[in-house]
Coordinates of C-alpha atoms and ligand atoms in Angstrom, one line a residue:
M1 CA 67.6 69.9 136.8
W2 CA 65.7 68.8 139.9
R3 CA 68.6 69.9 142.1
G4 CA 68.6 73.3 140.3
T5 CA 64.9 73.7 140.9
V6 CA 65.2 73.0 144.6
A7 CA 68.0 75.6 144.9
R8 CA 65.7 78.1 143.1
V9 CA 62.8 77.3 145.4
L10 CA 64.9 77.6 148.5
R11 CA 66.3 81.0 147.3
S12 CA 62.8 82.2 146.6
G13 CA 61.7 81.2 150.1
R14 CA 59.1 78.7 148.9
T15 CA 59.7 75.4 150.7
G16 CA 56.6 73.3 149.8
N17 CA 57.3 69.7 149.0
S18 CA 55.5 69.7 145.7
R19 CA 57.0 68.2 142.6
F20 CA 54.9 70.7 140.7
V21 CA 57.7 73.2 141.2
S22 CA 59.8 72.9 138.1
G23 CA 62.1 75.2 136.3
T24 CA 60.6 75.3 132.8
A25 CA 59.5 78.7 131.6
A26 CA 56.0 77.5 130.9
V27 CA 55.5 76.1 134.4
V28 CA 57.0 79.2 136.1
E29 CA 54.7 81.4 134.0
F30 CA 51.7 79.1 134.8
R31 CA 52.5 79.3 138.5
R32 CA 52.7 83.1 138.3
R33 CA 49.4 83.3 136.6
L34 CA 47.8 81.1 139.2
E35 CA 49.2 83.3 142.0
R36 CA 47.9 86.4 140.3
E37 CA 44.5 84.9 140.0
L38 CA 44.5 83.9 143.7
E39 CA 45.6 87.4 144.6
D40 CA 42.7 88.8 142.6
I41 CA 40.3 86.6 144.5
R42 CA 41.7 87.8 147.8
G43 CA 41.7 91.4 146.6
A44 CA 38.0 91.1 145.6
G45 CA 37.2 89.9 149.1
T46 CA 35.6 86.7 147.8
W47 CA 38.2 84.2 149.2
K48 CA 36.5 81.2 150.7
S49 CA 38.3 79.8 153.7
E50 CA 37.4 76.5 155.3
R51 CA 37.0 76.0 159.0
I52 CA 38.1 72.6 160.1
I53 CA 35.6 70.5 162.1
S54 CA 37.1 67.9 164.5
S55 CA 33.8 66.3 165.6
R56 CA 30.8 64.8 163.9
Q57 CA 28.4 66.9 161.9
G58 CA 25.6 68.1 164.2
P59 CA 24.1 71.0 166.1
H60 CA 27.1 71.2 168.4
L61 CA 30.6 71.2 166.8
R62 CA 34.2 71.2 167.8
L63 CA 36.2 73.4 165.5
E64 CA 40.0 73.0 165.2
G65 CA 41.5 75.9 167.1
G66 CA 38.1 77.3 167.9
G67 CA 36.9 75.6 171.0
T68 CA 34.1 73.1 171.6
G69 CA 30.3 73.5 171.9
I70 CA 30.1 75.7 168.8
L71 CA 26.4 75.9 167.8
N72 CA 26.2 75.0 164.1
F73 CA 23.6 76.9 162.0
C74 CA 25.1 76.5 158.5
A75 CA 24.8 72.8 157.5
N76 CA 22.1 71.4 155.2
N77 CA 21.6 68.8 157.9
Y78 CA 17.9 69.7 157.9
L79 CA 16.6 66.6 159.7
G80 CA 19.7 66.0 161.8
L81 CA 20.2 62.6 160.3
S82 CA 23.9 63.1 159.5
S83 CA 24.9 61.6 162.9
H84 CA 21.7 59.7 163.7
P85 CA 22.7 56.5 165.5
E86 CA 20.6 54.3 163.2
V87 CA 22.0 55.9 160.1
I88 CA 25.5 55.3 161.3
R89 CA 24.8 51.7 162.2
A90 CA 23.3 51.1 158.8
A91 CA 26.5 52.5 157.2
V92 CA 28.7 50.2 159.3
E93 CA 26.6 47.1 158.4
A94 CA 26.7 47.9 154.7
L95 CA 30.4 48.5 154.9
E96 CA 30.9 45.1 156.6
K97 CA 28.6 43.2 154.3
F98 CA 29.3 44.8 151.0
G99 CA 32.9 46.2 151.4
A100 CA 34.5 49.6 151.0
G101 CA 33.5 50.1 147.4
L102 CA 33.0 48.6 143.9
S103 CA 36.2 49.7 142.1
S104 CA 33.9 49.9 139.1
V105 CA 31.2 51.8 137.3
R106 CA 27.7 50.4 137.6
F107 CA 27.4 48.8 134.2
I108 CA 30.7 46.9 134.3
C109 CA 30.7 45.3 137.8
G110 CA 29.5 48.0 140.1
T111 CA 25.8 47.2 140.8
Q112 CA 25.0 45.5 144.1
S113 CA 21.6 44.5 145.5
I114 CA 21.7 47.6 147.9
H115 CA 22.0 50.0 144.9
K116 CA 18.9 48.4 143.3
D117 CA 17.1 48.5 146.7
L118 CA 17.9 52.1 147.2
E119 CA 16.7 53.1 143.7
E120 CA 13.5 51.2 144.3
K121 CA 13.1 53.0 147.7
I122 CA 13.7 56.4 146.2
A123 CA 11.2 55.9 143.4
R124 CA 8.6 54.7 146.0
F125 CA 9.3 57.7 148.3
H126 CA 8.7 60.1 145.4
Q127 CA 5.8 58.0 144.0
R128 CA 7.6 57.6 140.6
E129 CA 8.3 54.7 138.3
D130 CA 12.0 54.3 138.7
A131 CA 15.2 56.0 139.9
I132 CA 18.9 56.1 139.1
L133 CA 21.7 56.8 141.5
Y134 CA 24.7 59.1 140.8
A135 CA 27.8 60.0 142.9
S136 CA 26.2 63.4 143.5
C137 CA 23.3 65.6 142.5
F138 CA 25.8 67.7 140.7
D139 CA 26.4 64.7 138.5
A140 CA 22.7 64.0 138.1
N141 CA 22.3 67.6 136.9
A142 CA 25.3 67.3 134.7
G143 CA 24.1 64.1 133.1
I144 CA 20.4 64.7 132.4
F145 CA 20.0 67.5 129.9
E146 CA 22.7 66.3 127.5
A147 CA 21.2 62.8 127.5
L148 CA 17.6 64.0 126.9
L149 CA 17.7 67.1 124.7
T150 CA 18.9 67.6 121.2
P151 CA 19.2 70.8 119.0
E152 CA 15.5 70.2 118.1
D153 CA 14.5 70.8 121.7
A154 CA 14.4 73.7 124.2
V155 CA 15.2 74.1 127.9
L156 CA 13.8 77.0 129.9
S157 CA 15.7 77.7 133.1
D158 CA 15.1 80.0 136.1
E159 CA 18.0 82.6 136.2
L160 CA 18.8 81.7 139.8
N161 CA 19.0 77.9 139.3
H162 CA 21.8 76.1 141.1
A163 CA 25.2 76.1 139.3
S164 CA 25.0 72.4 138.6
I165 CA 21.7 72.9 136.6
I166 CA 23.4 75.8 134.7
D167 CA 26.4 73.6 133.9
G168 CA 24.3 70.7 133.0
I169 CA 22.3 72.9 130.5
R170 CA 25.6 74.2 129.1
L171 CA 26.6 70.7 128.2
C172 CA 23.5 70.0 126.1
K173 CA 22.8 71.2 122.6
A174 CA 19.2 72.3 123.1
N175 CA 18.0 75.8 122.6
K176 CA 18.4 77.7 125.8
Y177 CA 16.0 80.2 127.4
R178 CA 16.7 81.8 130.8
Y179 CA 13.6 83.3 132.5
K180 CA 13.6 85.9 135.3
H181 CA 13.6 84.4 138.8
M182 CA 10.1 83.0 139.5
D183 CA 8.6 85.4 136.9
M184 CA 5.7 83.6 135.3
Q185 CA 5.1 86.4 132.7
D186 CA 8.6 86.0 131.5
L187 CA 8.3 82.2 131.5
E188 CA 5.1 82.4 129.5
A189 CA 6.8 84.7 126.9
K190 CA 9.7 82.3 126.6
L191 CA 7.4 79.3 126.3
Q192 CA 5.5 81.0 123.5
D193 CA 8.8 81.6 121.7
A194 CA 9.9 78.0 122.3
Q195 CA 6.8 76.6 120.6
K196 CA 8.8 76.2 117.4
H197 CA 10.9 73.5 119.1
R198 CA 10.1 69.8 119.3
L199 CA 10.1 69.5 123.1
R200 CA 10.1 72.1 125.9
L201 CA 11.6 71.3 129.4
V202 CA 11.1 73.9 132.2
A203 CA 13.9 73.5 134.8
T204 CA 13.8 75.0 138.2
D205 CA 15.1 74.5 141.8
G206 CA 12.1 73.5 144.0
A207 CA 13.5 75.6 146.8
F208 CA 16.3 78.2 146.1
S209 CA 19.2 77.8 148.5
M210 CA 20.3 81.5 148.8
D211 CA 16.8 82.9 149.4
G212 CA 14.9 80.1 151.0
D213 CA 12.1 80.8 148.5
I214 CA 10.0 78.2 146.9
A215 CA 9.3 77.9 143.1
P216 CA 5.7 78.7 142.1
L217 CA 5.3 75.1 140.9
R218 CA 1.5 75.3 140.6
E219 CA 1.8 78.1 138.1
I220 CA 4.8 76.6 136.4
C221 CA 2.8 73.3 135.9
Q222 CA -0.2 75.2 134.6
L223 CA 2.0 77.0 132.0
A224 CA 3.7 73.7 131.1
Q225 CA 0.3 72.2 130.5
K226 CA -0.8 75.2 128.4
Y227 CA 2.3 75.2 126.2
D228 CA 2.9 71.4 126.2
A229 CA 6.1 71.4 128.2
L230 CA 7.7 69.0 130.7
V231 CA 8.7 70.1 134.2
F232 CA 12.0 69.2 135.9
I233 CA 12.7 70.2 139.5
D234 CA 15.9 70.0 141.6
E235 CA 14.8 69.1 145.1
C236 CA 18.1 69.2 147.0
H237 CA 16.6 71.7 149.5
A238 CA 13.2 70.1 149.7
T239 CA 13.5 66.3 149.7
G240 CA 12.7 64.8 153.1
F241 CA 11.0 67.8 154.7
L242 CA 8.8 69.9 152.5
G243 CA 5.1 68.9 152.1
P244 CA 2.9 67.0 154.5
S245 CA 5.0 63.8 154.3
G246 CA 8.3 65.3 153.3
R247 CA 8.2 64.3 149.6
G248 CA 9.2 67.8 148.5
T249 CA 8.0 70.9 146.8
D250 CA 5.7 69.0 144.4
E251 CA 3.9 67.5 147.4
L252 CA 3.8 70.8 149.2
L253 CA 2.1 72.5 146.3
G254 CA -0.1 69.6 145.3
V255 CA 1.5 68.9 141.8
M256 CA 3.1 65.5 142.3
D257 CA 1.4 64.2 139.2
K258 CA 2.4 67.2 137.1
V259 CA 6.2 67.2 137.6
T260 CA 7.9 64.8 135.2
I261 CA 11.5 64.7 136.5
I262 CA 13.0 65.1 139.9
N263 CA 16.7 65.3 140.7
S264 CA 17.8 65.4 144.3
T265 CA 20.7 64.7 146.7
L266 CA 21.4 62.2 149.4
G267 CA 24.0 64.6 150.8
K268 CA 21.7 67.0 152.7
A269 CA 18.5 65.9 154.5
L270 CA 18.8 62.2 153.6
G271 CA 21.7 61.4 155.9
G272 CA 24.1 63.9 154.5
A273 CA 26.8 61.4 153.3
A274 CA 26.8 61.9 149.5
G275 CA 25.1 60.9 146.3
G276 CA 22.3 62.1 144.0
Y277 CA 19.6 60.7 141.9
T278 CA 17.0 61.2 139.1
T279 CA 13.5 59.8 139.6
G280 CA 10.7 59.8 137.0
P281 CA 9.3 57.7 134.2
K282 CA 10.9 54.3 133.6
P283 CA 11.9 54.9 130.0
L284 CA 13.7 58.1 131.1
I285 CA 15.6 56.2 133.7
D286 CA 16.4 53.4 131.3
L287 CA 17.8 56.0 128.8
L288 CA 19.9 57.7 131.5
R289 CA 21.5 54.3 132.3
Q290 CA 22.5 54.0 128.6
R291 CA 23.5 57.6 127.9
S292 CA 24.2 59.7 131.0
R293 CA 27.9 60.3 131.1
P294 CA 28.5 60.9 134.8
Y295 CA 26.6 57.7 135.5
L296 CA 28.4 55.7 132.8
F297 CA 31.9 56.8 133.5
S298 CA 32.1 57.3 137.3
N299 CA 32.4 54.8 140.2
S300 CA 29.4 53.3 142.0
L301 CA 28.2 54.8 145.2
P302 CA 30.1 53.2 148.2
P303 CA 28.0 50.7 150.2
A304 CA 28.3 52.7 153.4
V305 CA 26.9 55.7 151.7
V306 CA 24.1 53.7 150.2
G307 CA 23.4 52.3 153.7
C308 CA 23.1 55.8 155.2
A309 CA 20.6 57.0 152.6
S310 CA 18.6 53.9 152.7
K311 CA 18.1 54.1 156.5
A312 CA 17.3 57.8 156.3
L313 CA 14.5 57.0 153.9
D314 CA 13.2 54.3 156.1
L315 CA 13.1 56.7 159.0
L316 CA 11.2 59.3 157.0
M317 CA 8.7 56.8 155.6
E318 CA 8.0 55.5 159.1
S319 CA 7.0 58.9 160.5
N320 CA 7.1 62.6 159.7
A321 CA 7.8 63.6 163.3
I322 CA 11.4 64.7 162.5
A323 CA 10.2 66.9 159.6
Q324 CA 7.5 68.4 161.9
S325 CA 10.1 69.1 164.6
M326 CA 12.3 71.0 162.0
A327 CA 9.3 73.0 160.8
A328 CA 8.5 74.1 164.4
K329 CA 12.1 75.1 165.1
T330 CA 12.1 77.1 161.8
Q331 CA 8.9 78.9 162.8
R332 CA 10.4 79.7 166.2
F333 CA 13.6 81.2 164.6
R334 CA 11.8 83.1 161.9
S335 CA 9.2 84.7 164.3
K336 CA 11.7 85.6 167.0
M337 CA 14.2 87.1 164.5
T338 CA 11.4 89.1 162.8
A339 CA 10.2 90.4 166.3
A340 CA 13.8 91.4 167.0
G341 CA 13.7 93.6 163.9
F342 CA 15.5 91.5 161.3
T343 CA 14.3 90.8 157.8
I344 CA 14.3 87.1 157.0
S345 CA 13.9 86.2 153.3
G346 CA 11.8 83.3 152.1
K347 CA 8.8 81.7 153.8
D348 CA 8.5 78.7 156.1
H349 CA 11.8 77.2 154.8
P350 CA 14.6 76.1 157.1
I351 CA 17.0 78.3 155.0
C352 CA 16.6 81.6 156.8
P353 CA 18.6 84.3 155.1
V354 CA 19.1 87.3 157.5
M355 CA 19.1 90.2 155.0
L356 CA 21.8 92.8 155.8
G357 CA 22.5 94.4 152.4
D358 CA 26.1 95.5 153.0
A359 CA 28.8 92.8 152.3
R360 CA 31.2 94.1 155.0
L361 CA 28.4 94.1 157.6
A362 CA 27.5 90.5 156.8
A363 CA 31.2 89.4 157.1
V364 CA 31.9 91.2 160.4
M365 CA 28.6 90.1 161.9
A366 CA 29.2 86.4 160.9
E367 CA 32.7 86.7 162.5
D368 CA 31.3 88.2 165.7
M369 CA 28.7 85.5 165.8
L370 CA 31.4 82.9 165.8
N371 CA 33.2 84.8 168.6
R372 CA 29.9 84.1 170.6
G373 CA 30.0 80.4 169.6
I374 CA 27.5 80.5 166.8
Y375 CA 28.7 79.3 163.4
V376 CA 26.9 81.1 160.5
I377 CA 28.2 82.2 157.2
G378 CA 27.9 85.6 155.4
F379 CA 27.2 85.6 151.7
S380 CA 27.9 88.5 149.4
Y381 CA 28.4 89.4 145.7
P382 CA 29.1 87.4 143.4
V383 CA 27.3 84.6 145.3
V384 CA 24.2 86.8 145.7
P385 CA 23.3 90.1 143.9
K386 CA 25.2 93.3 144.8
G387 CA 23.6 95.1 147.8
K388 CA 21.9 91.9 149.0
A389 CA 24.5 90.5 151.4
R390 CA 23.1 88.3 154.1
I391 CA 23.9 85.7 156.7
R392 CA 22.3 82.4 155.9
V393 CA 21.0 80.5 158.9
Q394 CA 19.9 76.9 158.4
I395 CA 17.7 75.2 161.0
S396 CA 17.8 71.6 161.8
A397 CA 15.4 69.2 163.6
V398 CA 18.2 68.5 166.1
H399 CA 18.5 72.1 167.3
S400 CA 16.9 72.5 170.7
D401 CA 14.6 75.5 171.5
E402 CA 17.5 76.7 173.7
D403 CA 19.9 76.5 170.7
I404 CA 17.5 78.6 168.6
D405 CA 17.0 81.2 171.4
R406 CA 20.8 81.5 171.9
C407 CA 21.2 82.1 168.2
V408 CA 18.5 84.8 168.2
D409 CA 20.0 86.5 171.3
A410 CA 23.5 86.5 169.7
F411 CA 22.1 88.0 166.5
T412 CA 20.3 90.7 168.5
E413 CA 23.5 91.6 170.4
V414 CA 25.7 91.5 167.4
G415 CA 23.2 93.4 165.2
R416 CA 23.0 96.2 167.7
K417 CA 26.7 96.4 168.1
H418 CA 27.2 96.8 164.3
G419 CA 24.3 99.0 163.6
A420 CA 22.1 96.4 161.8
L421 CA 19.4 97.0 164.5
P422 CA 18.6 100.3 166.3
Ligands
PLP1 N1 21.4 71.3 143.4 C1 21.3 72.2 144.5 C2 20.1 73.1 144.5 C3 22.2 72.2 145.5 O1 22.1 73.1 146.5 C4 23.3 71.3 145.4 C5 24.4 71.4 146.5 O2 24.7 72.3 147.1 C6 23.4 70.5 144.4 C7 22.5 70.5 143.4 C8 24.5 69.5 144.3 O3 24.3 68.4 145.2 P1 25.4 67.4 145.6 O4 26.1 68.0 146.8 O5 24.7 66.1 145.8 O6 26.3 67.3 144.4

């Protein structure tokens, strides 16, 4: 049968080396269905292709087949710690001392002293009682709602929350309310309706990654107090750089004592390797260690990854100079782009969406920016609402003023060429 399959594959012109190619009718039909689906994605213009980087992550990249010295404006490397020499050294030391990995989940034989140290450091950084590590923030979001909420409870979620919050909420059996993006009237109406439930949890991104806008946490916390609810925030695009000492949105808006639960990532500003966490009250963290499925049934974070995040937190707790440098670069980019005639969504956040409206315009402009050595990405429907296509620019502390100016100049040139600017 295998020989027959190979002959069929060769006749059909497909010469991949996959054993997946088999002759049963079910598999042939399955394969056809997959190909049709892929064709639909291409046809809808929403195909995501991946550019291959052949250097370290940083402000200047080498792209495979795309030359060197590409200016990178699309990573979440807000503080530029992904390739910081001390972060790399810490990873190497942890690798040498603690090995490649644990081959185990935490509760069997996967907890090392560095995992406990990092959890303690995260809790101290956020000024909370305890913290628990996950392989990613996606996992932290997937694991929290199901572990905490029952059909007696309610969760109220901003409609533009990150996909991982949406998926995490889907997994739980609580009553679900979706309020309009940052709309406090709608949240209040939903909180009133949710009074019949035992517990109410309001869940929001601290900073929203597509718009660079910041949740109105003060108002959310006031409503939570009025309607006896808890507040959960996802701080992936805030931890390490928002607020006077980089603690995040809750610090920026003066509500550190009013937010009960924080989930965040180690894969963006905090060294950029991988990993996520929940930090909050100790009994909550204790319960997650007993009940949260992505924690219980997935491997421990590798020591090198723990080493990176731990060093990143040390650097941030020593000084906020890096975060301040990023804020100054962000300000430079936003003001120069606005002066050039572009509309930049959000306020003071290093996510700077250049609003263009038309999906094709965003795609061709992003392509033309890369032709000029600037790596940025266009986003259009269904990732953002129809008619709100944009190019998302992300600023990092390690961009120089010259890098920022080169990016603005290229945008101005490309914007004029394609009619986005007069
Ligand atoms: N939450 C938000 C708001 C995010 O932007 C992301 C990643 O893009 C995640 C969660 C998932 O984080 P991680 O990459 O650690 O899984």
